[in-house]
Amino acid sequence: MRYGGDNRGRLLIIVLLVTSLFLITLDLRGVQVIDGLRTGTQTALTPVQKAGSWLVSPFRNFLSDVTHLGRTRNQMEKLTAENEKLRLTLQNRKTADAQLKQLKGVLNLAGTAGYEVVNAKVISQGSTTSFTQTITIDAGTSSGVRANMTVLSGYGLVGVVKYAYRDSALVQLASDPAFKIGARIAGTQQIGILSGQGTRKGVLQLLDNTTQVRKGDVLLARGSQNGRPFVPGVPIGEVTSVDNSPGAVTQTADVKFYTNFSTLGVVAVVVSGSSADPRDSLVPPKPRPTPLPTVTIYATPGAVEPTPTPTATK
Amino acid sequence: MSLRRFFYSFPIFFTVFLLQEAVVTQMRLPAGGINLLLVVALIWAALSTPEIGALTGFGAGLMMDVSQTSPGPMGHWTLVLIIACYAIAFLGYGDDNIRGNPINIIFLVTIGVVAAQTVFLLLGMMLGQQVGSVSNIAFLLAGSAFWTAIISPLILKVISFFHANIFGMRSQL
């Protein structure tokens, strides 16, 4: 027998739908109680998330190794030769080293620019079910973190603090579709607006259509008034392709973010920008080719032994 | 009577909410991962009457709305889940071909997750949210469907057990 419904059931559905619409209206009108609900929930959830992060850490490391099987094959072959205890120790060490490397990178970047930063560990990555890109960090208002502060990794921009709670903060990643930042191209100083696209690729829209953008151009944050939400000079990414369609109103370019958002472990929140604009000083150096050692052997017939002459070629 | 029984299910959903926020979000599953609360709510609705389905959607939607990662206004997920859970419960109610076969429930829930996310997306666009590129949306929706199809069979028996204990043994698979 199919369900036909009755008056009481219909009334219940109507009441529930109206309630949800009422909640949407209240929230869009900025009623404080609704904001308080989310803040309260997050404050209560932070210790649980920290415990969860600690619990899930071994499984997450394992999953990460499986996901990056191709890249870590040699390392994994080496590890399989060792016993279980050594493997566990090595994995723990790997995690600590990766975090240390990220921390060194971020401190180097912040130190060069003269930013005052608060370091934080990523304790949760937001669900993408709602089509957003966020992370939760373990530093909040008690550490001086406030909303609208720039968040960095060792490679450059990570995002911006969206909400700050007592002991944690929600960071909107630069890859979030709603994320927008004023950017300038290092060297030429052309300015534009960079938008997140939900992936590691962003789209730069230049404000002046007569200027030229080239593949490989480096993008830096243009900065905001009083350094919030964005401090100036933070490296964002590199232009990977340029759309030069004739007749287009604005010139656009695809940009690859320097930061890999899926491997974030340690980040830094800029609590105070430098007194002077670092200009282009944070542009990452171009990779230099490593000298390849070669050995030339001269073989002389009848000689007793060959004389190797090492040379270095670039 | 049903309403009183419905409130017994609150601890179950609260536990799932905590699991989602504290554990599932830590795993960084590929293809966007899964929202456990969404899947559990839809399975629960598929085993319930339409009224209980709508109430389940209301409760689970509120929990998803208070989550800090929810980008929309409060009530956004609530509205979507009331409709989705009611629709799933309505489709399954009184039809033993659907409710008696776990594969049908898994299929219904997988479709329901994708449909709920699509409605959420459309509603979000109407409310002025940025949703990103079409390829990314398609990738995330496909990822959600994949993970739901993987996880649902694993948790269906457990949810069915709890549901049967609260609402009576008829709903047990």
Short mmCIF file of C-alpha atoms in Angstrom, two decimals:
data_model
loop_
_atom_site.label_atom_id
_atom_site.label_comp_id
_atom_site.label_asym_id
_atom_site.label_seq_id
_atom_site.Cartn_x
_atom_site.Cartn_y
_atom_site.Cartn_z
CA MET A 1 0.00 0.00 0.00
CA ARG A 2 1.45 3.35 -1.00
CA TYR A 3 1.61 6.13 1.52
CA GLY A 4 -1.12 8.69 1.05
CA GLY A 5 -0.32 10.94 4.01
CA ASP A 6 -2.77 12.58 6.40
CA ASN A 7 -3.42 16.10 7.61
CA ARG A 8 -1.24 15.70 10.69
CA GLY A 9 1.67 14.48 8.58
CA ARG A 10 1.30 17.30 6.07
CA LEU A 11 1.11 19.84 8.87
CA LEU A 12 4.34 18.45 10.36
CA ILE A 13 6.17 18.74 7.03
CA ILE A 14 4.93 22.30 6.56
CA VAL A 15 5.99 23.27 10.11
CA LEU A 16 9.47 21.79 9.57
CA LEU A 17 9.94 23.49 6.21
CA VAL A 18 8.76 26.83 7.58
CA THR A 19 11.11 26.45 10.56
CA SER A 20 14.09 25.87 8.28
CA LEU A 21 13.15 28.85 6.12
CA PHE A 22 12.76 30.90 9.31
CA LEU A 23 16.26 29.87 10.40
CA ILE A 24 17.71 30.83 7.00
CA THR A 25 16.02 34.23 7.21
CA LEU A 26 17.26 34.83 10.77
CA ASP A 27 20.82 33.87 9.83
CA LEU A 28 20.86 36.01 6.70
CA ARG A 29 19.63 38.94 8.79
CA GLY A 30 22.62 38.40 11.12
CA VAL A 31 20.83 37.37 14.33
CA GLN A 32 23.51 36.85 17.00
CA VAL A 33 21.93 33.70 18.52
CA ILE A 34 22.55 31.75 15.33
CA ASP A 35 26.23 32.79 15.22
CA GLY A 36 26.55 31.88 18.88
CA LEU A 37 25.24 28.39 18.16
CA ARG A 38 28.03 27.68 15.69
CA THR A 39 30.70 29.27 17.88
CA GLY A 40 29.52 27.28 20.90
CA THR A 41 29.49 24.04 18.93
CA GLN A 42 33.01 24.62 17.64
CA THR A 43 34.33 25.52 21.10
CA ALA A 44 32.86 22.30 22.44
CA LEU A 45 34.15 20.25 19.50
CA THR A 46 37.76 21.46 19.55
CA PRO A 47 39.00 19.03 22.26
CA VAL A 48 37.18 16.16 20.53
CA GLN A 49 38.79 17.10 17.21
CA LYS A 50 42.24 17.25 18.82
CA ALA A 51 41.71 13.79 20.31
CA GLY A 52 40.43 12.56 16.94
CA SER A 53 43.49 13.99 15.19
CA TRP A 54 45.78 12.11 17.56
CA LEU A 55 43.77 8.89 17.16
CA VAL A 56 43.52 8.97 13.38
CA SER A 57 47.13 10.05 12.80
CA PRO A 58 48.59 6.52 12.14
CA PHE A 59 45.73 5.63 9.79
CA ARG A 60 46.07 8.96 7.97
CA ASN A 61 49.80 8.37 7.49
CA PHE A 62 49.08 4.94 6.07
CA LEU A 63 46.40 6.33 3.74
CA SER A 64 48.73 9.09 2.62
CA ASP A 65 51.42 6.53 1.77
CA VAL A 66 48.94 4.48 -0.24
CA THR A 67 47.69 7.57 -2.10
CA HIS A 68 51.23 8.60 -2.99
CA LEU A 69 52.39 5.09 -3.80
CA GLY A 70 54.13 6.06 -7.03
CA ARG A 71 56.16 8.81 -5.43
CA THR A 72 57.19 6.87 -2.35
CA ARG A 73 57.82 3.49 -3.94
CA ASN A 74 61.59 3.54 -3.40
CA GLN A 75 61.15 4.61 0.17
CA MET A 76 58.56 1.93 0.77
CA GLU A 77 60.79 -0.78 -0.69
CA LYS A 78 63.48 0.28 1.72
CA LEU A 79 61.04 0.24 4.61
CA THR A 80 59.74 -3.25 3.88
CA ALA A 81 63.22 -4.59 4.55
CA GLU A 82 63.05 -3.39 8.13
CA ASN A 83 61.08 -4.88 11.01
CA GLU A 84 57.70 -3.67 12.28
CA LYS A 85 59.02 -1.72 15.20
CA LEU A 86 61.54 0.14 13.10
CA ARG A 87 58.87 0.90 10.49
CA LEU A 88 56.56 2.39 13.10
CA THR A 89 59.39 4.48 14.53
CA LEU A 90 60.33 5.64 11.06
CA GLN A 91 56.75 6.60 10.24
CA ASN A 92 56.46 8.64 13.42
CA ARG A 93 59.80 10.24 12.64
CA LYS A 94 58.63 10.96 9.09
CA THR A 95 55.60 12.81 10.37
CA ALA A 96 57.70 14.85 12.78
CA ASP A 97 60.28 15.64 10.09
CA ALA A 98 57.62 16.71 7.59
CA GLN A 99 56.10 19.00 10.20
CA LEU A 100 59.53 20.34 11.11
CA LYS A 101 60.30 20.99 7.44
CA GLN A 102 56.99 22.81 7.01
CA LEU A 103 57.62 24.77 10.20
CA LYS A 104 61.14 25.76 9.06
CA GLY A 105 59.76 26.82 5.71
CA VAL A 106 57.02 28.94 7.18
CA LEU A 107 59.36 30.56 9.73
CA ASN A 108 61.88 31.34 6.97
CA LEU A 109 59.19 32.98 4.90
CA ALA A 110 57.76 34.94 7.83
CA GLY A 111 61.25 35.91 9.03
CA THR A 112 62.29 37.25 5.62
CA ALA A 113 59.21 39.43 5.45
CA GLY A 114 59.33 40.46 9.11
CA TYR A 115 55.86 39.12 9.90
CA GLU A 116 54.92 38.28 13.46
CA VAL A 117 53.33 34.85 13.29
CA VAL A 118 51.59 32.27 15.44
CA ASN A 119 52.32 28.69 14.40
CA ALA A 120 49.54 26.15 14.40
CA LYS A 121 48.92 22.52 13.53
CA VAL A 122 46.13 21.52 11.18
CA ILE A 123 43.71 19.46 13.26
CA SER A 124 40.93 18.93 10.76
CA GLN A 125 40.17 19.34 7.11
CA GLY A 126 36.66 20.56 6.36
CA SER A 127 34.27 18.27 4.55
CA THR A 128 33.89 19.12 0.88
CA THR A 129 30.27 17.92 0.97
CA SER A 130 29.26 21.57 1.15
CA PHE A 131 31.58 22.48 -1.75
CA THR A 132 33.93 24.53 0.44
CA GLN A 133 37.65 24.21 1.13
CA THR A 134 38.56 24.80 4.78
CA ILE A 135 40.90 23.55 7.48
CA THR A 136 40.77 23.87 11.25
CA ILE A 137 43.94 24.84 13.12
CA ASP A 138 44.72 24.42 16.82
CA ALA A 139 45.35 28.09 17.55
CA GLY A 140 42.55 30.49 18.39
CA THR A 141 41.78 33.76 20.11
CA SER A 142 43.73 32.63 23.19
CA SER A 143 46.88 32.69 21.00
CA GLY A 144 46.08 36.03 19.43
CA VAL A 145 44.45 34.69 16.28
CA ARG A 146 41.53 36.75 15.02
CA ALA A 147 39.24 36.59 12.01
CA ASN A 148 40.59 38.03 8.73
CA MET A 149 44.25 37.19 9.35
CA THR A 150 46.53 35.81 6.63
CA VAL A 151 47.58 32.17 6.93
CA LEU A 152 50.90 30.99 5.45
CA SER A 153 52.74 27.79 4.73
CA GLY A 154 56.44 27.52 3.92
CA TYR A 155 55.59 27.94 0.23
CA GLY A 156 53.28 30.92 0.46
CA LEU A 157 49.63 31.77 0.95
CA VAL A 158 47.32 29.15 2.50
CA GLY A 159 44.21 31.24 3.07
CA VAL A 160 42.55 33.50 5.55
CA VAL A 161 41.11 32.99 9.03
CA LYS A 162 37.35 32.95 8.60
CA TYR A 163 36.27 32.35 12.20
CA ALA A 164 38.43 32.37 15.32
CA TYR A 165 37.29 30.41 18.36
CA ARG A 166 39.00 30.19 21.76
CA ASP A 167 41.42 27.35 20.98
CA SER A 168 40.91 26.82 17.27
CA ALA A 169 40.21 28.69 14.09
CA LEU A 170 38.57 27.92 10.78
CA VAL A 171 40.72 28.84 7.78
CA GLN A 172 39.23 29.42 4.36
CA LEU A 173 41.74 27.98 1.89
CA ALA A 174 42.82 29.94 -1.16
CA SER A 175 41.39 27.11 -3.27
CA ASP A 176 37.86 27.77 -1.93
CA PRO A 177 35.52 28.90 -4.73
CA ALA A 178 34.47 31.91 -2.64
CA PHE A 179 38.07 33.00 -2.01
CA LYS A 180 39.26 36.19 -3.72
CA ILE A 181 42.51 38.09 -3.27
CA GLY A 182 44.08 41.16 -4.85
CA ALA A 183 47.33 40.03 -6.47
CA ARG A 184 50.22 41.65 -8.30
CA ILE A 185 52.75 40.12 -10.62
CA ALA A 186 56.29 40.28 -9.25
CA GLY A 187 58.49 42.54 -11.35
CA THR A 188 55.91 44.12 -13.65
CA GLN A 189 53.62 45.09 -10.73
CA GLN A 190 50.48 44.48 -12.79
CA ILE A 191 47.48 43.95 -10.55
CA GLY A 192 44.50 41.67 -10.75
CA ILE A 193 42.05 39.57 -8.76
CA LEU A 194 42.74 35.92 -8.10
CA SER A 195 39.81 33.57 -7.40
CA GLY A 196 39.87 30.01 -6.06
CA GLN A 197 38.32 27.28 -8.19
CA GLY A 198 37.98 24.40 -5.77
CA THR A 199 41.28 22.88 -6.88
CA ARG A 200 44.98 23.83 -6.66
CA LYS A 201 44.43 26.00 -9.73
CA GLY A 202 43.19 29.60 -9.44
CA VAL A 203 42.09 32.10 -12.04
CA LEU A 204 43.69 35.54 -12.25
CA GLN A 205 41.66 38.33 -13.78
CA LEU A 206 43.82 41.32 -14.70
CA LEU A 207 42.40 44.78 -14.19
CA ASP A 208 44.29 46.32 -17.12
CA ASN A 209 43.72 44.55 -20.41
CA THR A 210 46.62 46.19 -22.21
CA THR A 211 49.32 44.61 -20.06
CA GLN A 212 51.09 41.35 -20.81
CA VAL A 213 51.20 38.28 -18.59
CA ARG A 214 53.61 35.46 -19.30
CA LYS A 215 53.69 31.83 -18.28
CA GLY A 216 55.93 31.50 -15.23
CA ASP A 217 55.13 34.94 -13.80
CA VAL A 218 55.04 34.91 -10.00
CA LEU A 219 52.01 36.28 -8.16
CA LEU A 220 52.24 38.04 -4.79
CA ALA A 221 49.53 39.29 -2.46
CA ARG A 222 48.86 42.98 -2.96
CA GLY A 223 47.93 43.45 0.69
CA SER A 224 45.03 45.08 2.47
CA GLN A 225 44.65 48.12 4.67
CA ASN A 226 46.38 47.45 8.04
CA GLY A 227 47.43 44.03 6.76
CA ARG A 228 43.99 42.46 7.19
CA PRO A 229 42.84 40.21 5.69
CA PHE A 230 46.00 40.04 3.60
CA VAL A 231 49.54 41.16 4.36
CA PRO A 232 51.44 42.37 1.28
CA GLY A 233 54.15 40.41 -0.51
CA VAL A 234 53.06 36.84 0.29
CA PRO A 235 53.85 34.49 -2.63
CA ILE A 236 50.64 33.00 -4.02
CA GLY A 237 51.50 30.99 -7.10
CA GLU A 238 52.79 30.92 -10.63
CA VAL A 239 51.04 31.59 -13.94
CA THR A 240 50.66 28.32 -15.85
CA SER A 241 48.70 29.50 -18.89
CA VAL A 242 47.36 32.76 -20.26
CA ASP A 243 44.07 33.27 -22.06
CA ASN A 244 44.77 35.77 -24.82
CA SER A 245 41.40 35.61 -26.56
CA PRO A 246 41.10 38.63 -28.85
CA GLY A 247 38.19 40.84 -27.91
CA ALA A 248 38.01 39.62 -24.31
CA VAL A 249 37.00 42.35 -21.87
CA THR A 250 39.60 41.30 -19.32
CA GLN A 251 42.71 39.18 -19.64
CA THR A 252 42.69 36.00 -17.55
CA ALA A 253 45.36 33.51 -16.60
CA ASP A 254 45.46 30.16 -14.82
CA VAL A 255 47.59 30.14 -11.69
CA LYS A 256 48.97 27.16 -9.81
CA PHE A 257 49.14 27.83 -6.07
CA TYR A 258 52.53 27.21 -4.47
CA THR A 259 50.92 25.57 -1.47
CA ASN A 260 49.73 21.98 -1.75
CA PHE A 261 46.53 22.19 0.28
CA SER A 262 46.12 18.45 0.71
CA THR A 263 49.41 17.99 2.60
CA LEU A 264 49.18 20.87 5.06
CA GLY A 265 50.48 19.92 8.51
CA VAL A 266 51.84 23.11 10.04
CA VAL A 267 50.82 26.65 9.13
CA ALA A 268 51.41 30.13 10.49
CA VAL A 269 48.91 32.88 11.11
CA VAL A 270 50.26 36.39 10.55
CA VAL A 271 49.15 38.29 13.65
CA SER A 272 51.10 41.39 12.71
CA GLY A 273 52.49 42.40 9.33
CA SER A 274 55.87 44.01 8.78
CA SER A 275 56.17 47.77 9.03
CA ALA A 276 57.48 47.99 5.46
CA ASP A 277 56.13 46.27 2.37
CA PRO A 278 58.54 43.38 1.58
CA ARG A 279 57.93 44.08 -2.14
CA ASP A 280 59.36 41.21 -4.22
CA SER A 281 61.73 39.82 -1.58
CA LEU A 282 59.59 36.72 -0.97
CA VAL A 283 59.57 35.55 -4.58
CA PRO A 284 60.79 31.95 -4.42
CA PRO A 285 64.17 31.45 -6.15
CA LYS A 286 64.15 29.68 -9.51
CA PRO A 287 65.36 26.08 -9.28
CA ARG A 288 69.06 25.88 -10.22
CA PRO A 289 70.37 22.93 -12.22
CA THR A 290 72.55 20.63 -10.16
CA PRO A 291 76.06 20.10 -11.63
CA LEU A 292 76.30 16.59 -13.01
CA PRO A 293 79.73 15.02 -12.29
CA THR A 294 81.23 13.23 -15.29
CA VAL A 295 84.43 11.24 -15.60
CA THR A 296 86.46 11.18 -18.81
CA ILE A 297 88.81 8.30 -19.31
CA TYR A 298 91.61 8.51 -21.88
CA ALA A 299 92.74 5.10 -22.98
CA THR A 300 96.17 5.04 -24.61
CA PRO A 301 97.12 1.74 -26.26
CA GLY A 302 100.17 0.33 -24.60
CA ALA A 303 99.89 2.55 -21.51
CA VAL A 304 100.07 0.91 -18.09
CA GLU A 305 96.93 2.43 -16.52
CA PRO A 306 94.32 5.03 -17.65
CA THR A 307 94.25 8.48 -16.05
CA PRO A 308 90.72 9.60 -15.03
CA THR A 309 90.11 13.35 -15.23
CA PRO A 310 87.04 14.49 -13.27
CA THR A 311 85.26 17.55 -14.65
CA ALA A 312 82.04 19.28 -13.72
CA THR A 313 79.47 20.30 -16.31
CA LYS A 314 76.40 22.37 -15.77
CA MET B 1 4.36 7.58 20.48
CA SER B 2 6.47 7.75 17.31
CA LEU B 3 7.65 11.22 18.21
CA ARG B 4 8.79 10.05 21.63
CA ARG B 5 10.64 7.16 19.99
CA PHE B 6 12.16 9.57 17.53
CA PHE B 7 13.86 11.43 20.36
CA TYR B 8 15.52 8.17 21.43
CA SER B 9 17.48 8.33 18.17
CA PHE B 10 19.14 11.62 19.17
CA PRO B 11 22.15 9.99 20.93
CA ILE B 12 22.81 7.91 17.82
CA PHE B 13 22.86 10.95 15.55
CA PHE B 14 24.91 12.94 18.04
CA THR B 15 27.52 10.15 18.13
CA VAL B 16 27.60 10.08 14.32
CA PHE B 17 27.98 13.88 14.29
CA LEU B 18 30.95 13.64 16.68
CA LEU B 19 32.47 10.85 14.58
CA GLN B 20 32.07 12.95 11.44
CA GLU B 21 33.59 16.09 12.97
CA ALA B 22 36.39 14.46 14.96
CA VAL B 23 37.38 11.40 12.94
CA VAL B 24 36.05 11.33 9.37
CA THR B 25 37.23 14.86 8.61
CA GLN B 26 40.75 13.91 9.77
CA MET B 27 41.15 11.12 7.26
CA ARG B 28 41.45 13.34 4.19
CA LEU B 29 39.87 10.73 1.96
CA PRO B 30 40.40 11.25 -1.75
CA ALA B 31 37.64 12.59 -4.02
CA GLY B 32 36.15 14.79 -1.31
CA GLY B 33 35.47 11.99 1.16
CA ILE B 34 32.11 11.26 2.75
CA ASN B 35 29.64 12.90 5.09
CA LEU B 36 28.70 10.12 7.47
CA LEU B 37 25.85 12.09 9.05
CA LEU B 38 24.22 12.63 5.67
CA VAL B 39 24.45 8.93 4.79
CA VAL B 40 23.15 7.77 8.19
CA ALA B 41 20.24 10.24 8.05
CA LEU B 42 19.20 9.03 4.61
CA ILE B 43 19.45 5.34 5.57
CA TRP B 44 17.45 6.06 8.73
CA ALA B 45 14.82 7.86 6.65
CA ALA B 46 14.68 5.02 4.15
CA LEU B 47 13.69 2.70 7.00
CA SER B 48 11.12 5.10 8.51
CA THR B 49 7.69 6.57 7.82
CA PRO B 50 7.65 9.86 5.87
CA GLU B 51 6.89 11.88 9.05
CA ILE B 52 9.80 10.34 10.94
CA GLY B 53 11.90 10.76 7.78
CA ALA B 54 11.17 14.49 7.71
CA LEU B 55 11.91 14.81 11.44
CA THR B 56 15.16 12.90 10.95
CA GLY B 57 16.08 15.27 8.15
CA PHE B 58 15.29 18.23 10.38
CA GLY B 59 17.48 16.97 13.24
CA ALA B 60 20.39 15.85 11.07
CA GLY B 61 20.16 19.04 9.00
CA LEU B 62 20.39 21.18 12.14
CA MET B 63 23.50 19.26 13.21
CA MET B 64 25.10 19.76 9.79
CA ASP B 65 24.21 23.44 9.94
CA VAL B 66 25.92 24.01 13.29
CA SER B 67 29.06 22.38 11.91
CA GLN B 68 31.68 25.09 11.41
CA THR B 69 32.46 23.88 7.91
CA SER B 70 28.93 24.53 6.69
CA PRO B 71 29.22 27.56 4.41
CA GLY B 72 25.56 28.45 4.11
CA PRO B 73 23.20 30.14 6.51
CA MET B 74 21.72 28.22 9.42
CA GLY B 75 18.80 26.20 8.06
CA HIS B 76 20.34 25.60 4.65
CA TRP B 77 21.15 21.92 5.20
CA THR B 78 18.01 21.59 7.38
CA LEU B 79 15.77 22.56 4.47
CA VAL B 80 17.60 20.26 2.05
CA LEU B 81 17.58 17.28 4.40
CA ILE B 82 13.89 17.64 5.35
CA ILE B 83 13.04 17.36 1.66
CA ALA B 84 15.58 14.60 0.91
CA CYS B 85 14.72 12.43 3.92
CA TYR B 86 10.97 12.88 3.40
CA ALA B 87 11.32 11.95 -0.29
CA ILE B 88 13.38 8.83 0.48
CA ALA B 89 11.00 7.73 3.23
CA PHE B 90 8.03 8.41 0.96
CA LEU B 91 9.55 6.33 -1.87
CA GLY B 92 10.29 3.40 0.39
CA TYR B 93 7.24 3.46 2.65
CA GLY B 94 4.86 0.56 2.14
CA ASP B 95 6.89 -0.84 -0.74
CA ASP B 96 8.57 -4.01 0.43
CA ASN B 97 10.40 -4.32 -2.89
CA ILE B 98 12.46 -1.33 -1.85
CA ARG B 99 12.58 -1.68 1.90
CA GLY B 100 13.09 -5.42 1.99
CA ASN B 101 16.12 -5.38 -0.26
CA PRO B 102 19.35 -3.85 1.09
CA ILE B 103 20.68 -3.24 -2.43
CA ASN B 104 17.69 -1.07 -3.23
CA ILE B 105 18.20 0.92 -0.03
CA ILE B 106 21.89 1.44 -0.85
CA PHE B 107 20.98 2.54 -4.37
CA LEU B 108 18.30 4.88 -3.03
CA VAL B 109 20.66 6.38 -0.45
CA THR B 110 23.46 6.88 -3.00
CA ILE B 111 21.08 8.67 -5.35
CA GLY B 112 19.70 10.59 -2.34
CA VAL B 113 23.16 11.83 -1.29
CA VAL B 114 23.93 13.13 -4.78
CA ALA B 115 20.45 14.67 -5.10
CA ALA B 116 20.70 16.32 -1.66
CA GLN B 117 24.09 17.81 -2.50
CA THR B 118 22.81 19.04 -5.85
CA VAL B 119 19.81 20.72 -4.20
CA PHE B 120 22.14 22.18 -1.56
CA LEU B 121 24.32 23.54 -4.34
CA LEU B 122 21.41 25.05 -6.27
CA LEU B 123 19.97 26.58 -3.12
CA GLY B 124 23.42 27.94 -2.27
CA MET B 125 23.72 29.52 -5.71
CA MET B 126 20.32 31.15 -5.20
CA LEU B 127 21.59 32.51 -1.88
CA GLY B 128 24.66 33.96 -3.59
CA GLN B 129 27.35 31.44 -2.64
CA GLN B 130 30.35 30.74 -4.87
CA VAL B 131 30.38 27.08 -5.87
CA GLY B 132 33.49 26.69 -8.04
CA SER B 133 34.06 25.10 -11.41
CA VAL B 134 31.66 22.59 -12.97
CA SER B 135 34.41 19.97 -13.26
CA ASN B 136 35.20 20.24 -9.56
CA ILE B 137 31.51 19.95 -8.63
CA ALA B 138 31.11 16.90 -10.87
CA PHE B 139 34.24 15.36 -9.31
CA LEU B 140 32.98 15.95 -5.76
CA LEU B 141 29.50 14.60 -6.55
CA ALA B 142 31.00 11.49 -8.17
CA GLY B 143 33.29 11.09 -5.15
CA SER B 144 30.33 11.36 -2.77
CA ALA B 145 28.39 8.74 -4.72
CA PHE B 146 31.41 6.44 -4.72
CA TRP B 147 32.05 6.71 -0.97
CA THR B 148 28.35 6.38 -0.14
CA ALA B 149 28.13 3.19 -2.20
CA ILE B 150 31.18 1.87 -0.32
CA ILE B 151 30.19 2.90 3.21
CA SER B 152 26.40 2.28 3.12
CA PRO B 153 26.59 -1.54 2.96
CA LEU B 154 29.01 -1.52 5.88
CA ILE B 155 26.79 0.49 8.19
CA LEU B 156 23.33 -0.52 6.94
CA LYS B 157 23.03 -3.54 9.22
CA VAL B 158 24.07 -1.54 12.30
CA ILE B 159 21.65 1.30 11.54
CA SER B 160 18.88 -1.17 10.80
CA PHE B 161 19.54 -2.82 14.17
CA PHE B 162 19.26 0.46 16.08
CA HIS B 163 16.23 1.55 14.05
CA ALA B 164 14.45 -1.74 14.72
CA ASN B 165 15.15 -1.45 18.43
CA ILE B 166 13.65 2.02 18.58
CA PHE B 167 10.75 1.74 16.15
CA GLY B 168 10.00 -1.98 16.21
CA MET B 169 11.40 -5.09 14.60
CA ARG B 170 9.53 -4.72 11.27
CA SER B 171 12.19 -2.42 9.90
CA GLN B 172 15.09 -4.77 10.58
CA LEU B 173 16.80 -6.03 7.41
#
